[in-house]
Coordinates of C-alpha atoms in Angstrom, one line a residue:
Chain Y
M188 CA 120.0 -16.9 -50.7
S189 CA 119.1 -17.3 -54.4
A190 CA 120.3 -20.8 -55.9
L191 CA 122.8 -19.0 -58.1
A192 CA 124.2 -17.2 -55.2
R193 CA 124.7 -20.1 -53.7
I194 CA 126.4 -21.7 -56.5
G195 CA 128.3 -18.5 -56.9
R196 CA 129.6 -18.5 -53.4
F197 CA 130.3 -22.4 -53.5
L198 CA 132.7 -21.7 -56.8
G199 CA 134.1 -18.8 -55.4
D200 CA 135.3 -21.0 -52.2
N201 CA 136.4 -23.8 -54.4
P202 CA 137.9 -22.2 -57.6
V203 CA 139.5 -24.9 -59.1
I204 CA 136.4 -26.9 -59.4
P205 CA 134.6 -24.9 -62.1
L206 CA 137.9 -25.0 -64.0
L207 CA 138.2 -28.5 -64.1
I208 CA 134.7 -29.1 -65.5
L209 CA 135.5 -26.7 -68.1
L210 CA 138.6 -28.7 -68.8
A211 CA 136.7 -31.7 -68.8
L212 CA 134.1 -30.3 -70.9
L213 CA 136.9 -29.3 -73.6
V214 CA 138.4 -32.8 -73.6
G215 CA 134.8 -34.1 -73.9
V216 CA 134.2 -32.1 -77.2
L217 CA 138.1 -32.6 -78.4
E218 CA 137.1 -36.7 -78.1
F219 CA 133.5 -36.2 -79.8
M220 CA 135.3 -34.4 -83.0
R221 CA 138.1 -36.8 -83.3
P222 CA 137.4 -39.9 -81.5
G223 CA 140.5 -41.8 -80.5
I224 CA 142.4 -38.6 -79.9
L225 CA 142.4 -39.2 -76.1
N226 CA 145.2 -41.6 -75.9
E227 CA 148.5 -41.9 -73.4
R228 CA 150.5 -39.8 -76.1
W229 CA 148.1 -37.1 -76.7
I230 CA 147.9 -36.3 -72.8
G231 CA 151.5 -36.6 -72.3
N232 CA 152.3 -34.1 -75.4
T233 CA 149.6 -31.6 -73.8
V234 CA 151.3 -31.6 -70.4
K235 CA 154.7 -31.5 -71.7
F236 CA 153.6 -28.3 -73.6
A237 CA 151.6 -26.9 -70.7
I238 CA 154.5 -27.3 -67.9
P239 CA 156.7 -24.3 -69.2
L240 CA 153.6 -22.6 -69.7
A241 CA 152.7 -23.0 -65.9
M242 CA 155.9 -22.2 -64.6
L243 CA 155.8 -19.0 -66.6
A244 CA 152.6 -18.4 -65.0
A245 CA 153.5 -18.9 -62.0
C246 CA 155.5 -15.6 -61.8
Q247 CA 152.2 -13.9 -63.2
T248 CA 150.2 -15.7 -60.4
F249 CA 152.4 -14.9 -57.5
T250 CA 153.3 -11.3 -58.8
M251 CA 149.4 -10.8 -59.1
Y252 CA 149.0 -11.7 -55.5
T253 CA 150.5 -8.4 -54.4
G254 CA 148.4 -6.6 -57.2
G255 CA 151.6 -6.5 -59.4
I256 CA 152.6 -8.5 -62.8
D257 CA 155.6 -9.6 -64.4
L258 CA 155.8 -8.7 -68.0
S259 CA 159.7 -9.6 -68.2
A260 CA 158.9 -13.3 -67.4
G261 CA 159.2 -14.2 -71.1
V262 CA 162.3 -12.5 -72.2
V263 CA 164.2 -13.6 -68.7
A264 CA 163.1 -17.4 -69.9
T265 CA 164.4 -16.6 -73.6
V266 CA 167.8 -14.9 -72.0
S267 CA 168.4 -17.9 -69.7
A268 CA 167.5 -20.8 -72.4
F269 CA 169.9 -18.9 -74.9
V270 CA 172.6 -18.0 -72.5
M271 CA 172.6 -22.1 -71.4
A272 CA 172.7 -22.9 -74.8
T273 CA 175.9 -21.0 -75.9
L274 CA 177.7 -21.6 -72.7
V275 CA 177.3 -25.5 -72.9
P276 CA 180.1 -26.2 -75.7
V277 CA 182.2 -23.8 -73.6
V278 CA 181.9 -24.5 -69.9
G279 CA 179.8 -27.8 -69.9
T280 CA 176.4 -28.6 -69.0
G281 CA 176.5 -28.2 -65.4
P282 CA 178.1 -24.7 -65.1
A283 CA 176.3 -23.4 -68.2
I284 CA 172.9 -23.8 -66.3
L285 CA 174.0 -22.1 -63.3
L286 CA 175.4 -19.1 -65.0
A287 CA 172.4 -18.8 -67.2
L288 CA 170.4 -18.5 -64.0
I289 CA 172.7 -15.5 -63.1
P290 CA 170.8 -13.0 -65.7
A291 CA 167.5 -14.4 -64.4
L292 CA 168.1 -13.5 -61.2
L293 CA 169.7 -10.1 -61.9
I294 CA 166.6 -9.1 -63.8
G295 CA 164.4 -10.2 -61.1
L296 CA 166.5 -8.3 -58.5
V297 CA 166.2 -5.1 -60.7
N298 CA 162.4 -5.3 -60.9
G299 CA 162.3 -6.0 -57.1
I300 CA 164.5 -2.8 -56.6
G301 CA 162.3 -0.6 -58.6
V302 CA 159.1 -1.9 -57.1
A303 CA 160.4 -1.9 -53.7
F304 CA 162.3 1.2 -53.3
A305 CA 161.1 3.6 -56.4
N306 CA 157.7 2.5 -56.0
V307 CA 157.3 2.1 -59.5
H308 CA 154.2 0.0 -61.2
P309 CA 155.3 -3.5 -61.7
L310 CA 154.0 -3.3 -65.1
I311 CA 156.2 -0.6 -66.2
M312 CA 159.3 -1.8 -64.6
S313 CA 159.1 -5.5 -65.7
L314 CA 158.5 -3.8 -69.2
G315 CA 161.5 -2.1 -68.9
T316 CA 163.9 -4.7 -67.5
G317 CA 162.2 -7.1 -70.4
L318 CA 163.2 -4.3 -73.1
I319 CA 166.9 -4.2 -71.4
G320 CA 167.3 -7.7 -71.3
T321 CA 166.3 -8.3 -75.2
G322 CA 169.0 -5.8 -75.9
C323 CA 171.5 -7.2 -73.8
L324 CA 170.6 -10.7 -75.4
Q325 CA 171.3 -9.3 -79.0
V326 CA 174.5 -7.8 -78.2
Y327 CA 175.4 -10.9 -76.6
Q328 CA 174.5 -13.1 -79.3
R329 CA 177.1 -11.4 -81.5
F330 CA 179.7 -12.2 -79.0
V331 CA 179.0 -15.6 -79.2
I332 CA 177.9 -16.2 -82.5
A333 CA 181.4 -18.3 -83.2
T334 CA 181.0 -20.5 -80.5
G335 CA 177.6 -22.1 -81.8
S336 CA 174.7 -23.6 -79.4
E337 CA 174.0 -26.8 -78.0
V338 CA 171.0 -28.2 -75.8
P339 CA 172.5 -30.4 -73.4
P340 CA 170.7 -34.3 -73.7
F341 CA 169.9 -34.1 -70.0
L342 CA 167.4 -31.1 -70.8
T343 CA 166.3 -32.8 -73.7
W344 CA 165.6 -35.7 -71.7
L345 CA 163.7 -33.7 -69.1
G346 CA 161.7 -31.6 -71.8
T347 CA 160.6 -34.3 -74.2
G348 CA 161.3 -37.7 -72.7
V349 CA 158.6 -39.9 -71.4
T350 CA 158.8 -42.5 -68.6
W351 CA 156.0 -45.1 -68.1
G352 CA 153.7 -42.8 -69.9
F353 CA 154.7 -39.7 -67.5
P354 CA 156.5 -36.8 -69.2
N355 CA 159.8 -36.5 -67.3
S356 CA 159.3 -32.8 -66.9
L357 CA 156.6 -33.7 -64.2
L358 CA 160.0 -34.6 -62.3
I359 CA 160.5 -31.0 -61.8
F360 CA 157.2 -29.9 -61.9
V361 CA 155.5 -31.7 -59.1
P362 CA 157.9 -30.8 -56.6
F363 CA 157.7 -27.3 -57.7
A364 CA 153.8 -26.8 -58.0
A365 CA 153.8 -28.8 -54.1
L366 CA 156.2 -26.2 -53.1
L367 CA 154.4 -23.3 -54.3
I368 CA 150.8 -24.6 -53.2
Y369 CA 152.3 -25.1 -49.8
A370 CA 154.2 -21.8 -49.7
Q371 CA 151.0 -19.6 -50.9
S372 CA 148.8 -20.6 -47.8
R373 CA 151.3 -22.0 -45.3
T374 CA 154.3 -19.6 -45.3
G375 CA 154.5 -16.5 -43.7
F376 CA 155.9 -15.1 -47.2
G377 CA 152.9 -16.4 -49.0
R378 CA 150.5 -14.9 -46.6
A379 CA 152.2 -11.8 -46.7
L380 CA 151.7 -11.6 -50.6
Y381 CA 148.0 -12.0 -50.3
A382 CA 148.0 -9.3 -47.2
I383 CA 149.9 -6.6 -49.4
G384 CA 147.5 -7.4 -52.3
S385 CA 144.2 -7.1 -50.4
N386 CA 145.5 -3.9 -48.6
K387 CA 149.0 -2.4 -48.5
E388 CA 148.5 -0.1 -45.7
A389 CA 146.7 -2.9 -43.6
A390 CA 149.8 -5.4 -44.0
R391 CA 152.0 -2.5 -43.2
L392 CA 150.5 -1.8 -40.1
S393 CA 150.5 -5.5 -39.3
G394 CA 154.5 -5.7 -39.5
V395 CA 154.9 -6.7 -43.0
R396 CA 157.8 -4.9 -44.7
A397 CA 156.9 -4.5 -48.1
W398 CA 160.2 -4.0 -49.4
Q399 CA 161.6 -7.0 -48.1
V400 CA 158.6 -8.9 -49.7
Y401 CA 159.0 -7.3 -53.1
L402 CA 162.7 -7.9 -53.4
L403 CA 162.3 -11.7 -52.8
L404 CA 159.3 -12.0 -54.9
Y405 CA 160.4 -10.3 -58.0
T406 CA 164.1 -12.4 -57.7
L407 CA 162.2 -15.6 -57.0
S408 CA 159.8 -14.8 -60.1
G409 CA 163.1 -14.2 -62.2
L410 CA 164.5 -17.1 -61.1
V411 CA 161.4 -19.3 -62.0
A412 CA 161.0 -17.7 -65.5
G413 CA 164.7 -18.8 -65.7
I414 CA 163.9 -22.4 -65.1
A415 CA 160.9 -22.4 -67.2
G416 CA 162.9 -21.1 -70.2
L417 CA 165.5 -24.1 -69.6
L418 CA 162.6 -26.5 -69.6
Y419 CA 161.2 -24.6 -72.8
V420 CA 164.5 -25.0 -74.9
G421 CA 164.8 -28.7 -73.6
L422 CA 161.2 -29.2 -75.3
I423 CA 161.5 -27.3 -78.2
R424 CA 165.4 -27.8 -78.7
A425 CA 166.3 -24.6 -81.1
P426 CA 167.2 -21.7 -78.9
S427 CA 166.6 -18.5 -80.4
L428 CA 166.4 -14.8 -79.2
S429 CA 162.7 -15.0 -79.2
L430 CA 162.4 -18.1 -78.1
V431 CA 159.7 -18.1 -74.9
N432 CA 158.8 -14.7 -75.8
P433 CA 155.3 -15.8 -77.3
L434 CA 154.3 -17.6 -74.2
L435 CA 154.4 -14.2 -72.5
L436 CA 150.7 -13.2 -72.8
P437 CA 149.3 -16.8 -72.4
S438 CA 151.3 -16.6 -69.4
V439 CA 149.1 -13.9 -68.2
A440 CA 146.1 -15.4 -69.5
A441 CA 146.5 -18.8 -67.9
A442 CA 147.0 -17.3 -64.2
V443 CA 143.6 -15.0 -64.8
I444 CA 141.6 -17.9 -66.4
G445 CA 142.6 -19.7 -63.0
G446 CA 140.8 -17.0 -61.1
T447 CA 143.9 -15.2 -60.0
S448 CA 142.7 -11.3 -59.5
I449 CA 144.8 -9.0 -61.2
F450 CA 144.2 -6.5 -58.5
G451 CA 145.6 -8.5 -55.9
G452 CA 144.9 -10.6 -52.8
R453 CA 142.9 -13.4 -54.6
G454 CA 144.0 -16.2 -56.5
S455 CA 145.8 -20.1 -56.3
Y456 CA 148.4 -21.5 -58.1
A457 CA 146.2 -24.5 -58.3
G458 CA 143.8 -22.8 -60.5
T459 CA 146.8 -21.5 -62.8
I460 CA 147.9 -24.8 -63.6
V461 CA 144.5 -26.0 -64.5
G462 CA 144.1 -22.7 -66.4
A463 CA 147.6 -23.4 -68.7
L464 CA 146.1 -26.9 -69.5
I465 CA 142.7 -25.2 -70.8
L466 CA 145.0 -23.0 -72.9
R467 CA 146.9 -25.8 -74.5
V468 CA 143.5 -28.3 -74.7
L469 CA 141.9 -25.0 -76.5
D470 CA 144.7 -24.8 -78.8
T471 CA 144.6 -28.4 -79.8
L472 CA 140.9 -27.9 -80.3
L473 CA 141.2 -25.1 -82.3
T474 CA 143.9 -26.5 -84.5
L475 CA 141.9 -29.5 -85.0
M476 CA 138.8 -27.5 -86.4
R477 CA 140.9 -26.4 -89.3
M478 CA 139.8 -22.9 -89.3
P479 CA 141.7 -20.2 -90.8
E480 CA 144.6 -18.8 -88.6
G481 CA 142.7 -15.4 -87.9
M482 CA 139.6 -17.3 -86.6
R483 CA 141.5 -19.7 -84.4
V484 CA 143.3 -16.5 -82.9
L485 CA 140.0 -14.7 -82.7
L486 CA 138.1 -17.4 -81.0
F487 CA 141.0 -18.1 -78.7
G488 CA 140.8 -14.4 -77.3
L489 CA 136.9 -14.5 -77.2
I490 CA 137.0 -17.4 -75.3
I491 CA 139.5 -15.9 -72.9
L492 CA 137.3 -13.0 -72.3
V493 CA 134.1 -15.1 -71.9
V494 CA 135.8 -17.7 -69.2
T495 CA 137.0 -14.4 -67.3
A496 CA 133.6 -12.7 -67.4
I497 CA 131.8 -15.8 -66.5
Y498 CA 134.4 -16.2 -63.7
V499 CA 133.8 -12.5 -62.2
R500 CA 130.2 -12.9 -62.4
L501 CA 129.9 -15.7 -60.6
T502 CA 132.4 -15.1 -57.8
D503 CA 131.5 -11.2 -57.6
R504 CA 130.2 -10.8 -53.7
Chain A
M275 CA 147.8 23.8 -58.8
I276 CA 150.8 22.1 -57.5
R277 CA 149.9 19.3 -59.6
V278 CA 149.5 21.4 -62.7
L279 CA 152.8 22.8 -62.2
R280 CA 154.5 19.4 -61.9
N281 CA 152.8 18.4 -65.4
Q282 CA 154.2 21.2 -66.8
A283 CA 157.4 20.7 -65.1
W284 CA 157.7 17.2 -66.6
V285 CA 156.9 18.5 -70.2
L286 CA 159.3 21.3 -69.7
G287 CA 161.6 18.7 -68.6
L288 CA 161.1 16.6 -72.0
V289 CA 161.9 19.7 -74.0
G290 CA 165.1 20.4 -72.5
L291 CA 166.1 16.7 -73.0
L292 CA 165.0 17.1 -76.3
F293 CA 167.0 20.1 -76.7
A294 CA 169.9 18.5 -75.4
L295 CA 169.8 15.5 -77.9
A296 CA 169.5 18.0 -80.9
L297 CA 172.8 19.3 -79.5
V298 CA 174.6 15.8 -79.2
T299 CA 173.2 14.8 -82.6
K300 CA 174.6 18.1 -83.9
A301 CA 177.8 17.2 -82.3
I302 CA 178.1 13.3 -83.5
Q303 CA 176.9 14.4 -87.2
P304 CA 177.7 18.0 -88.2
T305 CA 176.3 17.2 -91.3
Y306 CA 172.7 16.4 -89.8
S307 CA 170.2 18.0 -91.7
A308 CA 166.4 18.3 -92.5
S309 CA 166.2 15.1 -94.4
G310 CA 167.6 13.2 -91.5
F311 CA 164.9 14.7 -89.5
E312 CA 162.5 13.8 -92.0
S313 CA 162.9 10.3 -92.0
L314 CA 163.0 10.6 -88.1
A315 CA 159.6 12.0 -88.2
R316 CA 158.3 9.6 -90.8
A317 CA 159.7 6.7 -88.5
A318 CA 157.9 8.1 -85.6
L319 CA 154.3 8.7 -87.0
P320 CA 152.8 5.3 -86.4
F321 CA 154.7 5.3 -82.8
A322 CA 153.2 9.0 -82.0
F323 CA 149.4 7.9 -82.8
A324 CA 149.7 4.7 -81.0
T325 CA 151.4 6.5 -78.2
A326 CA 148.5 9.1 -78.0
G327 CA 145.8 6.4 -78.0
M328 CA 147.5 4.5 -75.2
A329 CA 147.9 7.7 -73.2
V330 CA 144.1 8.4 -73.3
A331 CA 143.3 4.9 -72.1
I332 CA 145.5 5.2 -69.2
L333 CA 144.3 8.7 -68.4
V334 CA 141.3 7.2 -68.0
G335 CA 142.3 4.9 -65.6
G336 CA 142.7 1.8 -67.7
I337 CA 145.3 0.5 -70.4
D338 CA 144.8 -1.0 -73.8
L339 CA 147.0 -3.9 -74.5
S340 CA 145.3 -4.1 -78.0
V341 CA 146.5 -1.1 -79.7
A342 CA 149.0 -2.8 -81.8
S343 CA 146.3 -5.5 -83.0
M344 CA 143.6 -2.6 -83.7
M345 CA 146.6 -1.1 -85.8
A346 CA 146.9 -4.0 -87.9
V347 CA 143.0 -4.2 -88.7
A348 CA 143.4 -0.5 -89.8
S349 CA 146.3 -1.1 -92.1
V350 CA 144.9 -4.4 -93.8
T351 CA 141.5 -2.8 -94.2
A352 CA 143.2 0.4 -95.8
A353 CA 145.2 -1.6 -97.9
V354 CA 142.7 -4.0 -99.1
L355 CA 139.8 -1.6 -100.1
M356 CA 142.4 0.9 -101.5
E357 CA 144.2 -1.6 -103.9
G358 CA 143.6 -0.2 -107.4
A359 CA 140.9 2.5 -106.3
G360 CA 140.9 6.0 -107.4
V361 CA 141.5 9.0 -105.1
G362 CA 137.7 9.6 -104.3
T363 CA 137.5 6.1 -103.2
S364 CA 140.4 6.1 -101.1
I365 CA 139.2 9.2 -98.9
G366 CA 136.3 7.6 -98.5
V367 CA 138.5 4.2 -97.1
V368 CA 140.4 6.6 -94.8
F369 CA 137.4 8.1 -93.2
L370 CA 135.5 4.3 -93.2
V371 CA 139.0 2.8 -91.3
L372 CA 138.9 5.7 -88.7
G373 CA 135.3 4.9 -88.2
I374 CA 136.3 1.0 -88.0
G375 CA 138.9 2.2 -85.2
L376 CA 136.2 4.3 -83.3
A377 CA 134.1 1.2 -83.4
M378 CA 136.6 -1.1 -82.3
G379 CA 137.9 1.1 -79.5
A380 CA 134.2 1.5 -78.4
I381 CA 133.8 -2.2 -78.3
N382 CA 136.8 -2.5 -76.2
G383 CA 135.3 0.0 -73.8
A384 CA 131.6 -1.7 -73.6
L385 CA 133.0 -5.0 -73.1
I386 CA 135.1 -3.5 -69.9
V387 CA 132.1 -1.8 -68.4
V388 CA 129.4 -4.5 -69.1
T389 CA 131.9 -7.7 -68.0
K390 CA 133.3 -5.9 -64.9
V391 CA 136.8 -7.5 -65.9
P392 CA 139.6 -5.5 -65.4
D393 CA 140.6 -3.4 -68.2
I394 CA 144.1 -4.9 -68.6
V395 CA 142.6 -8.7 -69.1
V396 CA 139.6 -7.5 -71.5
T397 CA 142.2 -5.7 -73.9
L398 CA 144.4 -8.7 -73.5
A399 CA 141.8 -10.9 -74.9
M400 CA 141.0 -8.0 -77.5
L401 CA 144.6 -8.2 -78.7
Y402 CA 143.9 -11.7 -79.9
V403 CA 140.6 -10.9 -81.2
W404 CA 141.5 -8.1 -83.2
E405 CA 144.7 -9.8 -84.4
G406 CA 142.4 -12.6 -85.6
V407 CA 140.1 -10.1 -87.3
A408 CA 143.3 -8.7 -89.2
L409 CA 144.3 -12.0 -90.2
L410 CA 140.8 -12.9 -91.6
I411 CA 140.8 -9.7 -93.5
L412 CA 144.3 -10.6 -95.1
N413 CA 146.2 -13.6 -94.5
A414 CA 149.8 -12.2 -95.2
P415 CA 151.2 -8.8 -96.1
G416 CA 149.5 -7.6 -99.2
G417 CA 147.3 -5.0 -100.7
Q418 CA 148.2 -1.5 -101.8
V419 CA 148.1 1.7 -100.1
A420 CA 146.8 4.9 -102.6
P421 CA 150.0 6.2 -103.6
W422 CA 148.9 10.1 -103.1
L423 CA 148.6 8.9 -99.5
Q424 CA 151.8 7.2 -99.7
Q425 CA 153.4 10.5 -101.1
L426 CA 151.4 12.8 -98.5
I427 CA 153.8 11.6 -95.3
R428 CA 157.3 12.1 -97.7
G429 CA 159.0 15.3 -97.8
S430 CA 158.8 18.8 -96.1
V431 CA 156.6 22.0 -96.5
L432 CA 159.5 23.9 -95.0
P433 CA 162.9 22.9 -93.8
W434 CA 163.0 21.1 -90.8
V435 CA 159.2 20.7 -90.7
P436 CA 158.4 17.7 -92.0
N437 CA 155.0 16.5 -93.5
A438 CA 155.0 13.4 -91.2
L439 CA 155.7 15.8 -88.1
I440 CA 152.6 17.9 -89.2
L441 CA 150.4 15.2 -89.7
A442 CA 151.0 13.6 -86.2
V443 CA 150.4 17.1 -84.4
V444 CA 147.3 17.8 -86.6
G445 CA 146.1 14.4 -86.4
V446 CA 146.6 14.4 -82.3
A447 CA 145.2 18.0 -82.0
I448 CA 142.1 17.6 -84.2
V449 CA 140.8 14.9 -82.0
W450 CA 142.2 15.6 -78.4
V451 CA 141.9 19.6 -78.5
P452 CA 138.2 19.7 -78.7
I453 CA 137.9 17.0 -76.4
R454 CA 140.3 18.3 -73.8
R455 CA 138.4 21.6 -73.8
S456 CA 134.9 19.8 -73.4
K457 CA 133.0 18.2 -70.6
L458 CA 134.0 14.9 -71.6
G459 CA 137.7 15.4 -71.2
L460 CA 137.1 16.8 -67.7
A461 CA 135.2 13.5 -67.3
I462 CA 138.0 11.5 -68.4
Y463 CA 140.4 13.1 -65.9
A464 CA 137.9 12.5 -63.3
V465 CA 137.3 9.3 -63.8
G466 CA 141.1 8.3 -64.0
S467 CA 141.4 10.3 -60.8
D468 CA 138.8 8.9 -58.5
P469 CA 135.9 7.1 -60.2
L470 CA 133.8 7.3 -57.1
A471 CA 134.7 11.0 -56.6
A472 CA 133.2 11.3 -60.0
Y473 CA 130.2 9.4 -59.8
R474 CA 129.3 11.4 -56.8
S475 CA 129.9 14.3 -58.9
G476 CA 127.3 13.3 -61.6
V477 CA 129.8 11.7 -64.5
N478 CA 128.8 9.0 -66.3
I479 CA 131.6 6.5 -65.8
A480 CA 130.4 4.0 -68.1
G481 CA 129.8 6.4 -71.0
T482 CA 133.4 8.0 -70.1
R483 CA 135.2 5.2 -70.5
I484 CA 133.7 3.9 -73.4
A485 CA 134.2 7.3 -74.9
A486 CA 138.0 7.2 -73.9
Y487 CA 138.5 3.7 -75.3
A488 CA 136.8 4.5 -78.3
I489 CA 139.4 7.6 -78.8
C490 CA 141.9 5.0 -78.2
G491 CA 140.6 3.0 -81.0
L492 CA 140.5 6.2 -83.3
F493 CA 144.3 7.1 -82.6
S494 CA 145.3 3.3 -83.2
A495 CA 143.4 3.5 -86.6
M496 CA 145.3 6.7 -87.4
G497 CA 148.5 4.9 -86.3
G498 CA 147.6 1.8 -88.8
L499 CA 146.7 4.2 -91.3
T500 CA 150.0 6.0 -91.2
L501 CA 151.9 2.6 -91.0
A502 CA 150.1 1.5 -94.3
M503 CA 151.0 4.8 -95.7
S504 CA 154.9 4.4 -94.9
T505 CA 155.1 0.7 -96.0
G506 CA 152.5 0.9 -98.9
I507 CA 151.1 -2.3 -97.9
G508 CA 149.1 -3.8 -95.2
E509 CA 150.5 -5.9 -92.6
P510 CA 148.0 -8.1 -90.5
I511 CA 150.7 -9.1 -87.7
P512 CA 150.8 -6.8 -85.2
G513 CA 154.2 -4.7 -85.2
P514 CA 156.2 -3.8 -82.0
Y515 CA 153.6 -0.8 -81.1
L516 CA 152.2 -2.4 -77.9
L517 CA 155.3 -2.1 -75.4
A518 CA 156.8 0.8 -77.2
A519 CA 153.3 2.9 -76.6
V520 CA 153.3 1.9 -73.0
A521 CA 156.7 3.4 -72.6
A522 CA 156.6 6.5 -74.5
A523 CA 153.1 7.1 -72.6
V524 CA 154.9 6.6 -69.4
L525 CA 158.2 8.7 -70.1
G526 CA 155.7 11.1 -71.4
G527 CA 154.6 12.0 -68.0
V528 CA 151.4 10.0 -67.7
V529 CA 150.8 8.1 -64.6
L530 CA 149.6 4.4 -64.9
G531 CA 146.4 4.6 -62.7
G532 CA 144.9 7.5 -64.5
G533 CA 144.0 11.2 -64.0
I534 CA 147.7 12.4 -64.3
G535 CA 149.5 13.6 -67.7
G536 CA 148.6 14.7 -71.1
L537 CA 149.5 14.2 -74.7
V538 CA 152.1 16.6 -75.2
G539 CA 154.6 14.9 -73.2
P540 CA 153.9 11.4 -74.5
L541 CA 154.6 12.9 -78.3
L542 CA 157.9 14.5 -77.1
A543 CA 159.0 11.2 -75.5
V544 CA 158.2 9.4 -78.8
L545 CA 160.4 12.1 -80.8
I546 CA 163.1 11.6 -78.0
L547 CA 163.2 7.8 -78.1
R548 CA 163.3 8.0 -82.0
L549 CA 166.2 10.5 -81.8
V550 CA 168.2 8.5 -79.6
R551 CA 167.8 5.6 -81.7
Q552 CA 169.1 7.7 -84.8
D553 CA 171.8 9.2 -83.1
L554 CA 173.4 5.9 -81.8
T555 CA 173.1 4.8 -85.3
L556 CA 174.9 7.7 -86.6
A557 CA 177.2 7.1 -84.1
S558 CA 177.6 3.9 -85.3
V559 CA 177.0 2.0 -82.1
D560 CA 175.9 -1.5 -82.5
P561 CA 172.1 -0.9 -83.3
N562 CA 171.1 -3.6 -80.8
V563 CA 172.7 -1.4 -77.9
T564 CA 169.9 1.1 -78.8
T565 CA 167.2 -1.3 -77.1
I566 CA 169.4 -1.1 -74.1
V567 CA 169.7 2.3 -74.1
E568 CA 166.3 3.0 -74.8
G569 CA 165.1 0.4 -72.0
T570 CA 167.7 2.2 -69.5
I571 CA 166.4 5.7 -70.1
M572 CA 162.7 4.3 -69.5
V573 CA 163.5 2.6 -66.4
G574 CA 165.7 5.3 -65.1
V575 CA 163.3 8.0 -65.9
V576 CA 160.3 6.0 -64.3
M577 CA 162.4 5.1 -61.0
L578 CA 163.7 8.7 -60.6
G579 CA 160.0 10.1 -60.9
G580 CA 159.0 7.4 -58.3
I581 CA 161.5 8.3 -56.0
L582 CA 161.1 12.0 -56.2
A583 CA 157.4 11.7 -55.7
L584 CA 157.9 9.6 -52.4
R585 CA 160.5 12.1 -51.1
S586 CA 157.7 15.1 -51.8
R587 CA 155.1 13.1 -50.2
R588 CA 157.3 12.5 -46.9
S589 CA 158.2 16.3 -46.6

């Protein structure tokens, strides 16, 4: 066994370690370029913006375990955020938040039904429901145009607030991430996801009822996307009809950089979280270099490609 | 044989749907005329090429998320180079842009083959790369497309046969028909159906995939050119063509995973989707409802197709 293969195997077993090294490297470059940038405020800001991205990337990570993807996540998050903000003046904060999660659950459920019972590819299914969701939102907007919108102080506090140097959104995110990391490896549901992604037929023969798993998975994915949208609107404080949509492709990128295989059966949510952080730091880095916008976008794409290519090469067994 | 029949059945079904829609259009708007159809064809033109490109990438077993970004590169390149240029130069620019499209697609394909990273991830990254390139070429909408090219897609040769429709059909056919009938066409379907079987039958898998992505890039360049021809300027920010192209390709009977479908179905699907949009506008339905209807048609058709496939497998 050559040294390279050994490193590859080690990294394959501990996929988060090389990502953490990469993250540290990027932060190092940042500190070198702009000494003193590495302070509490900057870290807090980076984490604040990485959290909604990491939550949206959870939808991609968990659906990817089964070989799927959820392209409706961005729209679902936008719908939840917009519906919540427009309902607050009418029904109050608590009910508005609960009501806003209903469309999220519904879109997720429809995705699940399509994937589970009609055998539609998740990419197509979630693309279609995303289109429907966008249309419904535009129609909805015309009915509530008079009521105005409001982001409740609670969500603003959660999204932008900082307590003892820690962003308040960690209050939601830490238990959320802990639950997901526990669920993916320690629960029957989590193992069923990997099983379906590795070999659907073998999973079926071992007693996994795929339709139940798909229904639950995509409904939960909708719910998580909805919550991510609520957090994001608390951070941005300006609801709009395309609020979270720009985060969709980065959420896929975060999951992929984090080592989750888009073909299913492999990956971890811990990797995705680091992936989301890497994307945020990369964004700061490219902004600081004062390049033309085009160069920044170009490098962003190239780096995603290079990181995944190296990753695939190292862990390919 | 059954597969061929089913493919034809899908296309025939789409033709039936198109006819039904035409009747509905006549019912809603008895005065619907050739000029309405002309503007429909013009609006459908960039969508048609984007969908054709996407369909080829799906046929070979992949998907190309960078279609809209490559269209943006083509449109800004054309608009920048043609500004103030004569007819002769602009003809040269058209061929140059088509060549650039071919090259961009080939780069996508080569990266997929070399890095062994899944198609969807590579083209997701390239979506940013090509968008960046487009922004570097032109920072904000600008440039100027040669006026004769702008005139080319306007008007009709015969009533009900708009120039734009002819351009779409000829543009796709001139590229796809010779390829479909050659060894490469067969190889694309073979690799899309079963790469291992294709490999064992002596098909050059890497070459086929690169070629398929290059064709996708070429169609994207055509889409970008026609987009610039209809607006008259270059636009560096990609339009809504990515999702629309996937939707139309799938509605047109191209199956995600590869090997099944053709280009006739997707082109019909583009016409159907644009006609639905026009009908709803004519019926003075809230334009926003259109998006819901389009999404519902797509989801409904795909779910129906999935259920039918499950049924036939069971029986």
